[in-house]
Structures are given as C-alpha cells and as structure tokens.
mmCIF file of C-alpha atoms in Angstrom:
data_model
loop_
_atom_site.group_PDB
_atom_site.id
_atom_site.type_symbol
_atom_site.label_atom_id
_atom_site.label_comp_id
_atom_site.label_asym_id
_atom_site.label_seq_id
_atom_site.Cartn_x
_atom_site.Cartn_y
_atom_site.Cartn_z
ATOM 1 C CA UNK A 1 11.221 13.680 9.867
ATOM 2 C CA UNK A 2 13.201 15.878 7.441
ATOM 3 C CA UNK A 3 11.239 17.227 4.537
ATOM 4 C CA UNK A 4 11.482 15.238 1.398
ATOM 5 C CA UNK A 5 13.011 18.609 -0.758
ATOM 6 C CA UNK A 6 15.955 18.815 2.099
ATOM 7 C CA UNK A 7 19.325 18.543 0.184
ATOM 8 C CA UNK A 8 21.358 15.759 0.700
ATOM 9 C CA UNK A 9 25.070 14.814 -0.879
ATOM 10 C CA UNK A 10 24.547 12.009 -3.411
ATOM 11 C CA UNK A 11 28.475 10.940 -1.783
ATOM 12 C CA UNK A 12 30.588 11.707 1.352
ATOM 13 C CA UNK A 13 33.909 10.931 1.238
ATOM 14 C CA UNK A 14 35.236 8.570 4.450
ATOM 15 C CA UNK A 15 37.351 10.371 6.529
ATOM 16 C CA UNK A 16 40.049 7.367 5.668
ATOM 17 C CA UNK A 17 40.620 9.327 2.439
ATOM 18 C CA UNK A 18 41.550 12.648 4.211
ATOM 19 C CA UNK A 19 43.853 10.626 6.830
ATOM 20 C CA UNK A 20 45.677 9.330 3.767
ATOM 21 C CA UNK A 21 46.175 12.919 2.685
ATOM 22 C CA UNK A 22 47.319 14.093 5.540
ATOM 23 C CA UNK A 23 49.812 11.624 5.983
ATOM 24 C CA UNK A 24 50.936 11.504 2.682
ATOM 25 C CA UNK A 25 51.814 15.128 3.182
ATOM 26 C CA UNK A 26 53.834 14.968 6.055
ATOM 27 C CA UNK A 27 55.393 11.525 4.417
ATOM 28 C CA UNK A 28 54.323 9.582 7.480
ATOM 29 C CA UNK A 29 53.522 5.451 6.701
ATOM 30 C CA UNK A 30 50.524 3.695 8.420
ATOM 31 C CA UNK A 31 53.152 1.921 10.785
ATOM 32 C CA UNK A 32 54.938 5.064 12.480
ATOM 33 C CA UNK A 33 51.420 6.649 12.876
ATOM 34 C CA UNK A 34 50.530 3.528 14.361
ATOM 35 C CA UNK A 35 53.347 3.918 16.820
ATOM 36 C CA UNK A 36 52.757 7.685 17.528
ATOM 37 C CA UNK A 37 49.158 7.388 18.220
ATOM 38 C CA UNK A 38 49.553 4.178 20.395
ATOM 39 C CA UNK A 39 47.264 2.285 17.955
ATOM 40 C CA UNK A 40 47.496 -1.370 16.489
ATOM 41 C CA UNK A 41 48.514 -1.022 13.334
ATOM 42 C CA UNK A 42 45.790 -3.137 12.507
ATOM 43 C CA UNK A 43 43.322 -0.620 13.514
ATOM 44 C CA UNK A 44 45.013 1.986 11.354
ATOM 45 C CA UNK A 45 45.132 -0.340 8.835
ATOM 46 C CA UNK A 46 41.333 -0.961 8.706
ATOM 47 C CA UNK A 47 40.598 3.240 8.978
ATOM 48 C CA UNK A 48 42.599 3.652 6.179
ATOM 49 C CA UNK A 49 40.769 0.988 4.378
ATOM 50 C CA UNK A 50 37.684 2.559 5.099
ATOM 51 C CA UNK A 51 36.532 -0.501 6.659
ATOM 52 C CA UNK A 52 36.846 0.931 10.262
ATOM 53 C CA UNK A 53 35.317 4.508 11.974
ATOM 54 C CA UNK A 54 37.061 6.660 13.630
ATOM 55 C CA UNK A 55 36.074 6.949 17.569
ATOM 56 C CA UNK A 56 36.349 10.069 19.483
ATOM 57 C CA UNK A 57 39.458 8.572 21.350
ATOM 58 C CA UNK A 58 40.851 8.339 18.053
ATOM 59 C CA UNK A 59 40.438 11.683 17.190
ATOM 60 C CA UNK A 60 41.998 12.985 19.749
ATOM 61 C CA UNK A 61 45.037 11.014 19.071
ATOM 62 C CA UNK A 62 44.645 12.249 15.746
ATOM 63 C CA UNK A 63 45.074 15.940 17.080
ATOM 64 C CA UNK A 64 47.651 15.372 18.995
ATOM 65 C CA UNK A 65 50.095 13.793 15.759
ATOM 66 C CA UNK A 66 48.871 15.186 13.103
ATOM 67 C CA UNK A 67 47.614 18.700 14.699
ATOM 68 C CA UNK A 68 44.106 18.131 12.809
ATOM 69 C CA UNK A 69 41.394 19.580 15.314
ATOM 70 C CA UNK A 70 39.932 16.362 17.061
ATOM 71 C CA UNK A 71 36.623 18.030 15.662
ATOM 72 C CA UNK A 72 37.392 17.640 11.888
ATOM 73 C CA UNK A 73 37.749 13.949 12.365
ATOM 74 C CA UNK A 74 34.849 13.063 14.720
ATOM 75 C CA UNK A 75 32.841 15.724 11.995
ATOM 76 C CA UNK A 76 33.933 14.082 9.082
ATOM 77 C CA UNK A 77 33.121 11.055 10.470
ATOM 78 C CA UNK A 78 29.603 11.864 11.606
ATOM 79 C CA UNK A 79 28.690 13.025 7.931
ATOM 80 C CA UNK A 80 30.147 9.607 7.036
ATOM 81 C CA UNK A 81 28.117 7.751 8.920
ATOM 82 C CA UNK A 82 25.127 9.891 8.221
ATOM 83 C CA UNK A 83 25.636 9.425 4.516
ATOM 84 C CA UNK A 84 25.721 5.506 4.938
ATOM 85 C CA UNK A 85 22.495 5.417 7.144
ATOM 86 C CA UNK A 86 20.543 7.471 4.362
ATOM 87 C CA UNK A 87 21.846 4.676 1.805
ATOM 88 C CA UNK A 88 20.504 1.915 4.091
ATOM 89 C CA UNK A 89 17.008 4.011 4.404
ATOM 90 C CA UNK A 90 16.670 4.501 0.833
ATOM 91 C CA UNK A 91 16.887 0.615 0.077
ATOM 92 C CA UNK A 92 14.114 0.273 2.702
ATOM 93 C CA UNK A 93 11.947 2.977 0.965
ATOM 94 C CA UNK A 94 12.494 1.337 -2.625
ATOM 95 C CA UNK A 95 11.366 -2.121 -0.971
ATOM 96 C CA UNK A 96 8.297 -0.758 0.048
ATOM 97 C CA UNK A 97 7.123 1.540 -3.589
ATOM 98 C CA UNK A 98 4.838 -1.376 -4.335
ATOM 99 C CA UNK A 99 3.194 -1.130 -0.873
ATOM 100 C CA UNK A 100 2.634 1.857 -0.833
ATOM 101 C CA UNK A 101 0.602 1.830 -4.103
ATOM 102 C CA UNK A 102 -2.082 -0.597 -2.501
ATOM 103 C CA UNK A 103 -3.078 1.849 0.266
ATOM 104 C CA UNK A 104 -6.134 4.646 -0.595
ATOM 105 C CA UNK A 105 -3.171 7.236 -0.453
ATOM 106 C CA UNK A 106 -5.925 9.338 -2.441
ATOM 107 C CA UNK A 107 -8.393 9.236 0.106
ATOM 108 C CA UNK A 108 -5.693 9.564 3.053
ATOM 109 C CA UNK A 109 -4.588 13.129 1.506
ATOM 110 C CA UNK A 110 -8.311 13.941 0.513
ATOM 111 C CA UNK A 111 -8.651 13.789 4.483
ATOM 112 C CA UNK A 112 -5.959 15.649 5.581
ATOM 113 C CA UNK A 113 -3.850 12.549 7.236
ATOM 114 C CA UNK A 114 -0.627 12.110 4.766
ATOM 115 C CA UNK A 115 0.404 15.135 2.208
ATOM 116 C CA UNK A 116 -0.662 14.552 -1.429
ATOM 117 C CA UNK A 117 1.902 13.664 -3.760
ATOM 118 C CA UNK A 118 1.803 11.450 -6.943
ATOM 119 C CA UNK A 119 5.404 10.646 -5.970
ATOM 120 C CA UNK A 120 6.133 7.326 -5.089
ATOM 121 C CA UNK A 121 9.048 7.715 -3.189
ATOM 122 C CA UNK A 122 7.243 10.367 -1.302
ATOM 123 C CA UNK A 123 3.929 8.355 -0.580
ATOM 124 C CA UNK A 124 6.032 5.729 1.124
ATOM 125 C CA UNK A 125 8.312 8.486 2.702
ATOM 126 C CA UNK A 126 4.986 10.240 4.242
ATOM 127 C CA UNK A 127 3.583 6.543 4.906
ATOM 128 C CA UNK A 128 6.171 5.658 7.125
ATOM 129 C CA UNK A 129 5.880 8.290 9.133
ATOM 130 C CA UNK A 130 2.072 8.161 9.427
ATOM 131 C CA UNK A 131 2.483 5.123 11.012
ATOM 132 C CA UNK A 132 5.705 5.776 12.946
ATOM 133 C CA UNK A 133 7.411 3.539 11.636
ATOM 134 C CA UNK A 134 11.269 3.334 9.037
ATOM 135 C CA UNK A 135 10.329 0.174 7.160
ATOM 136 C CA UNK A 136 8.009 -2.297 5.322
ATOM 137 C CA UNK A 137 9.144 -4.763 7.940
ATOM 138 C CA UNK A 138 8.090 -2.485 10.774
ATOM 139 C CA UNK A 139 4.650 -2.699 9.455
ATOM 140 C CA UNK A 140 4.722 -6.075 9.162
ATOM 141 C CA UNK A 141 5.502 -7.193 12.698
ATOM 142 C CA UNK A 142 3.682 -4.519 14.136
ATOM 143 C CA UNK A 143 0.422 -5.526 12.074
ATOM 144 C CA UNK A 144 0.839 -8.614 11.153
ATOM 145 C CA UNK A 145 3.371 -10.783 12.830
ATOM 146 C CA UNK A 146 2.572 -9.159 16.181
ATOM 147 C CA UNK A 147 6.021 -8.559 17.796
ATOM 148 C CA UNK A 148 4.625 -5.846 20.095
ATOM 149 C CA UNK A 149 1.290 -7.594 21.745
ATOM 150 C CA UNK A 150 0.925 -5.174 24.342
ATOM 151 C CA UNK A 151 0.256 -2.446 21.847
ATOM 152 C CA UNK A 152 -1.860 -4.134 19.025
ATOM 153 C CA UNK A 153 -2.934 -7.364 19.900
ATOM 154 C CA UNK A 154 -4.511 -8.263 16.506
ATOM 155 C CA UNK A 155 -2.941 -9.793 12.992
ATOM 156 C CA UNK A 156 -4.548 -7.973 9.466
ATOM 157 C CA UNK A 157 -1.855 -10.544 8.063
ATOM 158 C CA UNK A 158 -4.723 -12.811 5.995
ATOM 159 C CA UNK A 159 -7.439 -9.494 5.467
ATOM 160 C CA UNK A 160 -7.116 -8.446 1.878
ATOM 161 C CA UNK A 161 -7.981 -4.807 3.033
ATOM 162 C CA UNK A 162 -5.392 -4.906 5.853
ATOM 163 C CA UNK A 163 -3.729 -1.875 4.366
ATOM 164 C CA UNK A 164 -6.999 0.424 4.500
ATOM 165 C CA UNK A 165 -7.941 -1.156 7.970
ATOM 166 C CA UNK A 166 -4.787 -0.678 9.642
ATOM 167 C CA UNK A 167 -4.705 3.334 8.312
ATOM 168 C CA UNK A 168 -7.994 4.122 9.584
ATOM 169 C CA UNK A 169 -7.046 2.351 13.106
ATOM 170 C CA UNK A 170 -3.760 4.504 13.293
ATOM 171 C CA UNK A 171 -5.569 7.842 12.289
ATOM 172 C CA UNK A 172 -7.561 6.863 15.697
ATOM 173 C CA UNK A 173 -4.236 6.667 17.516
ATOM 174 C CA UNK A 174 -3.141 9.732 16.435
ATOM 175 C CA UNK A 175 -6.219 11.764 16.998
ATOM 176 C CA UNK A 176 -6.510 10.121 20.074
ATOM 177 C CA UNK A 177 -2.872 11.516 20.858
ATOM 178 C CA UNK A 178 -4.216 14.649 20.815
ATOM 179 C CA UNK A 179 -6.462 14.390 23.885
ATOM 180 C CA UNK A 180 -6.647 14.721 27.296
ATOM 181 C CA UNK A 181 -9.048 12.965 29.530
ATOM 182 C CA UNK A 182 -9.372 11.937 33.523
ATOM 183 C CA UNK A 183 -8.304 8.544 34.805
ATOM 184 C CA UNK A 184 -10.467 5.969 33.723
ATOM 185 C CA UNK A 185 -13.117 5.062 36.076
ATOM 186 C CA UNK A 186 -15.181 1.745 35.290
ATOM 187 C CA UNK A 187 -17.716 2.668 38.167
ATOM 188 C CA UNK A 188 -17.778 6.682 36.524
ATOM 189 C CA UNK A 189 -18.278 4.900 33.544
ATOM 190 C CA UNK A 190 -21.104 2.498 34.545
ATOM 191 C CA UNK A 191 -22.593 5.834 36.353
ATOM 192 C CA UNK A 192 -22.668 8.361 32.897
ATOM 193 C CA UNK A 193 -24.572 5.661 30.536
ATOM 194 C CA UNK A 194 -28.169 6.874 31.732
ATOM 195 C CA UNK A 195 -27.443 10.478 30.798
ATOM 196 C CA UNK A 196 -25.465 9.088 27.495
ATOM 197 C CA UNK A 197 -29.179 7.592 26.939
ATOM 198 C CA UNK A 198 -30.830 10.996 27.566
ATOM 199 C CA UNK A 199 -28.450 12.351 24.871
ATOM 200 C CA UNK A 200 -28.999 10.012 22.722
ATOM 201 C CA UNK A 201 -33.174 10.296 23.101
ATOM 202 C CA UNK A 202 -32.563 14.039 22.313
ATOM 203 C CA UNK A 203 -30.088 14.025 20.117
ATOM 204 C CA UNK A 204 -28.957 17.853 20.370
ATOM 205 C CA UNK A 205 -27.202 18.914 16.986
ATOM 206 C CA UNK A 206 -23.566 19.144 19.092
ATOM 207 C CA UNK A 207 -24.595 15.769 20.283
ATOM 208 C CA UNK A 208 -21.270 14.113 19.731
ATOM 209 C CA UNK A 209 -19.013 17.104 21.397
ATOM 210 C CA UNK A 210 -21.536 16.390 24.471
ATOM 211 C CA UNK A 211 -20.712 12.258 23.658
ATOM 212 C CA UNK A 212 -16.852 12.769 23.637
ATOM 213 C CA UNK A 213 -17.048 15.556 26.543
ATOM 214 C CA UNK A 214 -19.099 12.707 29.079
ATOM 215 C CA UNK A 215 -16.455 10.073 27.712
ATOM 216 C CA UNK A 216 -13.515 12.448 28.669
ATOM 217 C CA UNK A 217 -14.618 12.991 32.267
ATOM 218 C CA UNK A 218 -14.883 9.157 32.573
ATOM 219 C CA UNK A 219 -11.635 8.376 30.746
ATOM 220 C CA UNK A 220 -12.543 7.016 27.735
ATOM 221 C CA UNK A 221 -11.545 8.874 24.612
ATOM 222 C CA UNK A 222 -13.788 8.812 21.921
ATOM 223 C CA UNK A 223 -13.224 9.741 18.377
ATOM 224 C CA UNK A 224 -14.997 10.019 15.024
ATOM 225 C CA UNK A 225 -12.791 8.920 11.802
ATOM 226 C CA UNK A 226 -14.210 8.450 8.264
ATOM 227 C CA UNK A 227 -14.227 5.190 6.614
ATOM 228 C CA UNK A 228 -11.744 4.701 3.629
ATOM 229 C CA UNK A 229 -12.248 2.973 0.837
ATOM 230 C CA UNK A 230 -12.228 -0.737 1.451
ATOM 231 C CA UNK A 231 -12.093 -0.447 5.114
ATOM 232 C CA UNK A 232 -16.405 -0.338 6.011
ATOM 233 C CA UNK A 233 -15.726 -0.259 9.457
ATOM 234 C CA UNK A 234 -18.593 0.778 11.799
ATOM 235 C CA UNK A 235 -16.295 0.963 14.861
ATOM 236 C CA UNK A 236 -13.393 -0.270 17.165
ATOM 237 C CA UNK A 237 -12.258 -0.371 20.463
ATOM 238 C CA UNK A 238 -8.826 -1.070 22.319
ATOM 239 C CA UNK A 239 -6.923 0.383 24.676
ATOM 240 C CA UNK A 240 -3.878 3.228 24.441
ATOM 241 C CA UNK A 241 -2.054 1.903 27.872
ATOM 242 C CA UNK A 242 -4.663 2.101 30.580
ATOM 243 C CA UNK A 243 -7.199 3.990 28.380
ATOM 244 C CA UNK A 244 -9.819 2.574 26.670
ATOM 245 C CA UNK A 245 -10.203 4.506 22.831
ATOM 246 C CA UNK A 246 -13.839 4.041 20.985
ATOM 247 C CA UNK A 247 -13.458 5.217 17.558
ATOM 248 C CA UNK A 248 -16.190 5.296 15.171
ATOM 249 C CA UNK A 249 -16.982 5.991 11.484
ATOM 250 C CA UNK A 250 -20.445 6.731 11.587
ATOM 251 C CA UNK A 251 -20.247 4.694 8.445
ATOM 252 C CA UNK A 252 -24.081 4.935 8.172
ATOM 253 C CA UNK A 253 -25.157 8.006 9.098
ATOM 254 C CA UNK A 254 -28.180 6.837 10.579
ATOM 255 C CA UNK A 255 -28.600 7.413 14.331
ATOM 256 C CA UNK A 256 -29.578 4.000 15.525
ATOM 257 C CA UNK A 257 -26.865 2.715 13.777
ATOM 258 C CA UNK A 258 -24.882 5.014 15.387
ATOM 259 C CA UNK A 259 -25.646 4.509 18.740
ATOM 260 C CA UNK A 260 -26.435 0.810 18.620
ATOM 261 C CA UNK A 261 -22.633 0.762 17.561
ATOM 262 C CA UNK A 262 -21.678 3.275 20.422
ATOM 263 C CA UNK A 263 -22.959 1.090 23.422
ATOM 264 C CA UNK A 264 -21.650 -2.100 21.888
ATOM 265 C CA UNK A 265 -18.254 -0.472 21.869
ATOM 266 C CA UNK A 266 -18.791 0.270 25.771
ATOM 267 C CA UNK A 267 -20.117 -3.279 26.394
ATOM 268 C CA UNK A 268 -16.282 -4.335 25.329
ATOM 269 C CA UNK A 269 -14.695 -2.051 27.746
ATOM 270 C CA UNK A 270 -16.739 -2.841 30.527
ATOM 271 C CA UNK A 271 -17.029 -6.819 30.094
ATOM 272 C CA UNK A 272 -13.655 -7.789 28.378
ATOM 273 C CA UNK A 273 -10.817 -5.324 29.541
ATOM 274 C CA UNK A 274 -7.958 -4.180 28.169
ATOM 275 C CA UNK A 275 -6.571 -7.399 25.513
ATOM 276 C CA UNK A 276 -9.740 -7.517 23.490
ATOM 277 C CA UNK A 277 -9.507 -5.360 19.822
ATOM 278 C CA UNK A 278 -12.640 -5.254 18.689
ATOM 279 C CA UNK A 279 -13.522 -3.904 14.891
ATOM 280 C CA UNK A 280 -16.828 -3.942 13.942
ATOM 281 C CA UNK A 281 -17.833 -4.913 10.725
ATOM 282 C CA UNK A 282 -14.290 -7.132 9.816
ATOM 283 C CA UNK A 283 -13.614 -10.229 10.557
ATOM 284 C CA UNK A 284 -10.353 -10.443 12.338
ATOM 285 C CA UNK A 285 -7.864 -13.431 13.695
ATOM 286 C CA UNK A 286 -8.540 -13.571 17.083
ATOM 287 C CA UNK A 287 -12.274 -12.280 17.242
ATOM 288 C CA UNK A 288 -14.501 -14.070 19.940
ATOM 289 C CA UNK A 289 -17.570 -14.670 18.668
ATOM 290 C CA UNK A 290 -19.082 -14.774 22.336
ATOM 291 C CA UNK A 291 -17.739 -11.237 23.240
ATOM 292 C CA UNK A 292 -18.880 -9.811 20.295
ATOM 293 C CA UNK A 293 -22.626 -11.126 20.799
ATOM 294 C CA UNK A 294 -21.835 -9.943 24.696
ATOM 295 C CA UNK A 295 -21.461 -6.548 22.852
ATOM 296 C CA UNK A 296 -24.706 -6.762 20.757
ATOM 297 C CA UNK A 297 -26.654 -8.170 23.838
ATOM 298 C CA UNK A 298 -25.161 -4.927 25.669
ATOM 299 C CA UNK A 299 -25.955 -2.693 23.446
ATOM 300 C CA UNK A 300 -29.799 -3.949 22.569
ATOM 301 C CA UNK A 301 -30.191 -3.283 26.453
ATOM 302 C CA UNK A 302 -29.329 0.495 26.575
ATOM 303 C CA UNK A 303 -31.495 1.124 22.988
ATOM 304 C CA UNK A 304 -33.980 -1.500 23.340
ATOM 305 C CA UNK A 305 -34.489 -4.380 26.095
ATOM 306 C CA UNK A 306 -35.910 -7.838 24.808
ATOM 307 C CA UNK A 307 -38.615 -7.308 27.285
ATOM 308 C CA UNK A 308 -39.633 -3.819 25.515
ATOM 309 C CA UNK A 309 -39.354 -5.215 22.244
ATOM 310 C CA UNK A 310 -41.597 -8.264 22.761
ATOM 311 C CA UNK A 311 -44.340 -5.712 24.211
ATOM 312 C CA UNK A 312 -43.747 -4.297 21.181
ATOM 313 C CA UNK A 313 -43.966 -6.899 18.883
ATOM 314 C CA UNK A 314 -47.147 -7.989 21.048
ATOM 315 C CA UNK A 315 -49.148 -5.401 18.667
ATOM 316 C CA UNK A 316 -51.207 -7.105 15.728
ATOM 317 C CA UNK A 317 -50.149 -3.089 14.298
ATOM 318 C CA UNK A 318 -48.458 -0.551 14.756
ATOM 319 C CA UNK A 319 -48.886 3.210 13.960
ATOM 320 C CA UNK A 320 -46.974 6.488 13.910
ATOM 321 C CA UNK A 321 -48.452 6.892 17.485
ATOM 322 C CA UNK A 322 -47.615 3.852 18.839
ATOM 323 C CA UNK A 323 -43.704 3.828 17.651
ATOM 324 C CA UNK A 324 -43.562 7.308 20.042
ATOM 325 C CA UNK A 325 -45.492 6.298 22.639
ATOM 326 C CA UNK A 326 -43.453 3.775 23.152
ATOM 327 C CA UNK A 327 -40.101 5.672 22.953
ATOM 328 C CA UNK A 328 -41.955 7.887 25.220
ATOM 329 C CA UNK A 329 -41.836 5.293 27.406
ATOM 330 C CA UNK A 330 -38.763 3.099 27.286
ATOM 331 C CA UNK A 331 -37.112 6.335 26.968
ATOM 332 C CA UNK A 332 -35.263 5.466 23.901
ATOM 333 C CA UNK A 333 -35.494 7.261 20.410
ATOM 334 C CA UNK A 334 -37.835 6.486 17.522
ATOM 335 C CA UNK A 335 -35.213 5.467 15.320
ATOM 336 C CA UNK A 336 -33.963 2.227 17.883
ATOM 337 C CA UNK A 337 -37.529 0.887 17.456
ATOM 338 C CA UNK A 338 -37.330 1.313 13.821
ATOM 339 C CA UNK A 339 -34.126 0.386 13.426
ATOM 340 C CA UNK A 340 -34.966 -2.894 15.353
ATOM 341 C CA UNK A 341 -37.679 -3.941 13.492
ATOM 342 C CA UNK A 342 -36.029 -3.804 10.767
ATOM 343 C CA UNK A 343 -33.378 -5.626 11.687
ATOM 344 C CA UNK A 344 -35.774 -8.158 12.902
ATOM 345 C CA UNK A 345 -37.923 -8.112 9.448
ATOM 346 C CA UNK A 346 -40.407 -7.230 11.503
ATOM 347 C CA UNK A 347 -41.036 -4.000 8.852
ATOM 348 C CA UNK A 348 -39.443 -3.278 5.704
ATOM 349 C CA UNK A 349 -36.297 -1.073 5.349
ATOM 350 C CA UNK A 350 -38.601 1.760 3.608
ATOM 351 C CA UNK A 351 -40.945 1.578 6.594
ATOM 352 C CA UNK A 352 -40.497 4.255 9.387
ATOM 353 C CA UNK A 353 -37.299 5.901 7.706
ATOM 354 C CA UNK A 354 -39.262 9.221 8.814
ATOM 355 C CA UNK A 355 -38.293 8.663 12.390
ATOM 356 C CA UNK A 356 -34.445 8.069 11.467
ATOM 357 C CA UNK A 357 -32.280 11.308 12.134
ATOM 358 C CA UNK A 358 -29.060 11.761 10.017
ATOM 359 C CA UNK A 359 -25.701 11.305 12.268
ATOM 360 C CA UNK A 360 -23.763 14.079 11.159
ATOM 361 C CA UNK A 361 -20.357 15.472 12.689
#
C-alpha cells in the first residue's frame, strides 16, 4: 500500500471537460464529432456529461479528429478514474474510525505489528492492511459472517474480544508467511513426538528454536505470538492450505503449561484434520467439546499417563525425592507432575513451584 504522507489531488478534472475545450476551439458540436468519430451521439453525449469514460478505442478515435495523442485521453482518464476510486476508499476508511478505536492498536505498535500513530485515519489505514483487507465489511465476512470457509472456518461475530482475538490469529498468519517447512508428514509427525518429549524433559535454553526446527522438518509450522490485551489465549491451531500452523502465547510462562498446551495442539492435527480451529482458552461458535477433551486426553498422555499418575497418587506422601524419581522414570519433567497435581488439588498452587522452569523466548 502507498504510504499515508503520499500526495494526492484533493480533485481531477474528467477528461469530458478537456473534450469540451477542445471542441469548443475548433467550433465542432457534439453531433459532427459524433459523425467523424463513428460514435452514437449518445455516447458522446454521456462523455461530455461526464457520466461516461472514455475507452481506449475511443481515444484513438479521438486522435485521429481532433489530433490529441490517444495517450492524453486514455491518461487523463486513468487519473480520473484513480481519483474516483480514492473517494470510494476514503468513505470506507471513515466507516471504519470507530472500529478501529476498539482494537489494542497500543499494544499492536508496542509489538512491532502495525506502525504507531495516534491518527485515526491512519490506525484504520495500517489496520486494513494488517489484515489484508480494503474495508470494515471485509473483516466482517471474513471473521464473522464466514464467506471464505476454506480459509477461516470460525465466527468471532458474538465474542466481545473478537477484535483482539482475530489480531493475534492474523499476526500468526503472517509470521507463519515467513517460513519454510517440508511437506507435512502425519507418520513424520507421529515419529518426532518421543524426541519432542526428550526436549521437553531437558528443556535446553534454545528449547523452542529446537521445538520449531523438529516441527519444520515434519511440516508443521510453529510459532510463538504474545497475548494482547483481552485476547488470553494459550494457543491455536488450523491449517494455512495443507499445513497445519500451532501458534502459541506462552501466556503463562510456566513450562508445563507450556507444553501441556503444545501436545494438545498436536492432538488436533493428528485426530481432527484440517476443518477444526481450535483456540485455547476462548470459547468459540463451532467448538466441539469432544475434540477439545480428545486434545486434553492427548496431551495428559505425552506429559503424564493416567496410569503414572494414579501410581503417583498411590503415595500416602510425597517428597522432593519422590516427585524426581518419578520423572526419572516416566521420563517426563518435574514441573508436569506438579503441574498435575495441582490441577487435580491434589497440592496447593504454592506447593512444588521450585520444580517449575520459566518458558521464556
């Protein structure tokens, strides 16, 4: 897109008023020209009136009567039509001013993903093009009224943070743009989550460039975006054509939150293909309740199994030693025992915070 500062006319003249000019100087009436140019004079009428364009045909039977270049008219013309087009846009960017003040533009500059302004016209100027789109209604039926299914099969129409949600999901687009992975492999996929487990045990301090690198060589792109104001998303997964895209927030910072959210985002793209959205944390029209505790189930398998836990659980105590012998030996971290006793109430949410490790990218 042009740059807001680029200079525009505030009028263009319609070529009708040079044609009238012209033929007023060489004292030629609308019905001869008609005649000479082998026009309707009904058509010459409505150029002259301004209510008609001229086409490139007509130019050149411009040239050849009135010895005008064909060029000048077709020009003229073209800046014409230009000039009416930028009208039409403007209306559409004064229709959308009070939209644009209920996103976090704030937050959105703060991280880089629109320019800052405190312009209005300019927020909804940078707006549109962060989301690739040239009006309010564009958003609409892409977000809400879901005219293009195949692309984003969702509706934020009845969320009252659907402006915040649907920015953070796009910044995931366009990051994901950005990236190149292999072919997406389901079975490749299936293969890499013992040695995404054995990262996630270890838990290097480039951890998630090792995460996203695994995920490339599988096809899956993966991506970290921060949560906006309003939008406390955890995570989501769809697809980008035939590649699935996992983007998280790391909303938490906490590692079993982290990762407990990372394999539930794989559970989706291995068990419910390519039309399910998921976003975790919102409640959207058209979530499945069943896929999403398909998710949870898959994801308390890779961290945790049921089995493990209730051996766990089987302890009148538990001390320091026993949360790492255990780990030790389900080969999971600390932190996913932790994590799911408290989540079970097993232990308060003070209890065992030592073991937690901070998520940090």
């Amino acid at each position: 897109m042009a740059s807001v500062n680029e200079y525009y006319p505030e009028s263009v003249t319609h070529p009708s008023e040079f044609l009238k000019e012209i033929l007023e100087e060489k004292q030629m009436g609308a019905k001869e020209f008609a005649v000479k140019t082998g026009k309707p004079e009904k058509t010459i009428s409505a150029v002259l009136k301004g209510k008609s364009a001229i086409t490139s045909e007509m130019a050149i039977l411009f040239e050849q009567v009135l010895k005008v270049p064909a060029h000048f008219w077709m020009e003229a013309q073209k800046n014409y039509d230009e000039y009416k087009a930028r009208i039409e846009f403007q209306k559409n960017i004064d229709s959308a001013k009070e939209w644009a003040k209920a996103f976090p533009y704030a937050k959105m500059a703060n991280h880089g993903w629109v320019a800052a302004t405190r312009k209005i016209e300019e927020k909804v100027i940078n707006l549109f093009e962060y989301f690739g789109i040239a009006s309010l209604k564009a958003f609409e039926d892409y977000y809400f009224n879901q005219k293009t299914q195949v692309a984003f099969r969702i509706s934020l129409k009845n969320q009252d943070n659907a402006l915040a949600i649907a920015s953070w999901l796009r910044h995931g687009e366009i990051q994901a743009q950005n990236m190149t992975v292999a072919k997406y492999s389901q079975s490749a996929l299936k293969k890499s989550l013992p040695k995404i487990k054995e990262l996630m045990v270890n838990q290097p301090d480039n951890f998630f460039s090792e995460l996203r690198a695994i995920c490339a060589n599988v096809g899956v792109k993966l991506v970290y975006t921060p949560c906006l104001p309003k939008a406390p998303i955890h995570g989501s997964t769809r697809w980008i054509g035939d590649t699935p895209l996992i983007q998280l927030s790391g909303r938490y910072k906490r590692n079993d939150s982290f990762w407990f959210t990372f394999f539930h985002e794989i559970g989706h793209i291995l068990l419910h293909g390519k039309k399910y959205i998921s976003i975790e944390n919102i409640e959207i029209e058209g979530e499945l309740k069943e896929y999403e505790k398909e998710a949870d189930d898959f994801a308390a398998k890779w961290l945790l199994s049921k089995q493990e836990e209730a051996e766990i659980l089987s302890n009148d105590e538990l001390f320091v030693e026993d949360i790492v012998f255990y780990a030790k030996k389900f080969k999971t971290h600390p932190a996913c025992i932790i994590g799911r006793l408290q989540h079970l109430k097993k232990i308060d949410y003070n209890v065992g915070n030592e073991f937690i490790k901070t998520v940090e990218f």
